[in-house]
Amino acid sequence: MRKEQSQRAVSAFQDFLNTPLALRLNRFQDRSPQATVLSLFRDVAAQVPAYKAFLNQRNIDPASIQTFADFQTLPLITKENYLQRHPLADLCRGGQLETCDMIAVSSGSTGKPTFWPRFFADELQIATRFEQIFHDSFDADNRRTLAVICFALGTWVGGIYTTNCCRYLASKGYPITVIAPGNNKEEIFRVVQELGTAFEQVVLLGYPPFIKDVIDTGKARGLEWQKYNIKMVFAGEVFSEEWRSLVGERVGSINPCYDSASLYGTADAGVLGNETPLSICIRRFLAENPDATRALFGESRLPTLVQYDPLNRFFEVKDGTLLFSGDNGIPLIRYHISDTGGIISYEEMLKFLSEWGFDPVAELSLVGQISSLPVARGGQDAHPTREPVARGGQDAHPTREVRGIHQLPFAYVFGRSNFTVSYFGANIYPENVTVGLEQPGIKEWVTGKFVLQVKENLDKNRFLSVVVELAPGVEESEEKRQAIASSILSQLRRLNSEFANYVPPEYQTPQVTLTPTGDPEYFPIGVKHRYTRK
């Protein structure tokens, strides 16, 4: 028996249960994140055999790392130079794998499994990210809530991890009941229809394309989603605000800022950050203002925008990519996962938006009134999905009066840089094409999946190819093909200034190919979809 394990578990659980969310999220105001990450470094350097060896091989004396500036000179760790070069146990404290009680698996881009051990206390850190969403967005401290886990169950990280975190919220006193049908659509439909009306709201948690497929299939079968006051938690993919609106409309969403949220997570270290009503409000403004998007992020595509707790996961930026440090079953120091993105402080973000005439706090003080209304079944009297826009901020309410606002820093994430294609020197992103498929008159025909490529014709002239998957039961036609090509072209010109200026007009119109659902070459069923091919 390992008595210290039970003591560690009890201490962590008591802290989670007894610390109010607002207090937990504001701890970084009184404790230096830089001092905290330095303390984590010293602990890992002393207790983790693999990291000791990593530093020793590079002639680094841990005692020489005294300041945060010193910390920033430490070499980056990656899967290749660190995780894959040491036995799994040596990556854990004390070289003891048994200090962890769960192992998850990720396949990664190569398909080779990577094992990620963790302990109960590690999950409690991540449960706070779920608490933020359920409390601030869904008002689940006041509403009887059924959480339906639609991530794949088994050794993969998403399903079991999410199930556990939602149960911890119930232990804290939230009126949440959890059920885990996994990615079994028939079981999801049965759960929602037989149990949903016993609760004031139903939360679907899963990968965005799968949740959309569940909603569309259910709708086609006559399932009245609006009866269940559906909320959604997503993870794993960047999506557009048009996509959020589309999916929200199909379930009867009345408030996009409060009815869904996305997690930025990784199998390596759980959830790193999460969307908040504030970050969604900002992102929706940016989606309508491409010039502001380019000014803020330096690119035409819209990244995932989350807020994060710098005491829990400490972010840095190097050469346009994100690094993070954080405690876990395998503690990570300056870990590089190749996600392109950046960080912005709360103050910098609000100052930038003010210069563009937008005050998200004032905006949320208006739309937050909708989210605090009693739950109305059926959605017949729902407020318009489109939230009112407050400009300039003269009537802004104080931050403390608006649910879902914490002065946490922001991280933005584009994903892996190799998912773009280059065409006439312009970088074209899948996100640009996605918006074209989510326009009225188009979105009903397609599933949202596509494959973007640059090809050559017989004369070796390059052209932009987009293979699009049609929705079940939708027939191919030349009229549809031309309409889809026109919509994609319109959004590429609007969102991507490189495309508009670099690509000659006669080469701008994409060549669209339509395929039926589940086409084995481009959209095989059961395989994680990739939106670009080289």
CSV table of C-alpha atoms in Angstrom, one decimal, residues 47 58 98 101 126 132 136 175 186 221 246 279 290 307 324 342 345 355 385 390 399 401 423 455 463 510 527:
chain,number,residue,atom,x,y,z
A,47,GLN,CA,12.4,14.0,-9.2
A,58,ARG,CA,23.0,19.2,-22.4
A,98,GLU,CA,2.7,3.1,-10.2
A,101,ASP,CA,-3.6,5.3,-11.7
A,126,ILE,CA,-8.6,19.6,-15.7
A,132,GLN,CA,-15.8,26.9,-16.1
A,136,ASP,CA,-20.3,30.2,-16.6
A,175,PRO,CA,-26.9,18.9,-10.3
A,186,GLU,CA,-28.2,5.0,-31.9
A,221,ARG,CA,-35.4,11.2,-38.3
A,246,LEU,CA,-25.5,26.5,-38.2
A,279,SER,CA,-13.7,34.5,-26.0
A,290,PRO,CA,-11.6,40.1,-41.4
A,307,GLN,CA,-8.7,31.6,-22.1
A,324,PHE,CA,3.6,25.0,-22.5
A,342,GLY,CA,0.1,32.9,-29.7
A,345,SER,CA,-3.1,39.3,-22.2
A,355,GLU,CA,-9.5,50.5,-31.0
A,385,THR,CA,-29.8,33.7,-32.2
A,390,ALA,CA,-22.7,47.0,-28.4
A,399,THR,CA,-16.9,42.8,-15.1
A,401,GLU,CA,-21.8,41.7,-13.0
A,423,TYR,CA,-1.1,28.1,-54.3
A,455,LYS,CA,-3.2,19.7,-58.7
A,463,PHE,CA,-5.4,24.5,-60.2
A,510,PRO,CA,-11.7,26.2,-57.5
A,527,VAL,CA,-11.2,7.2,-40.2
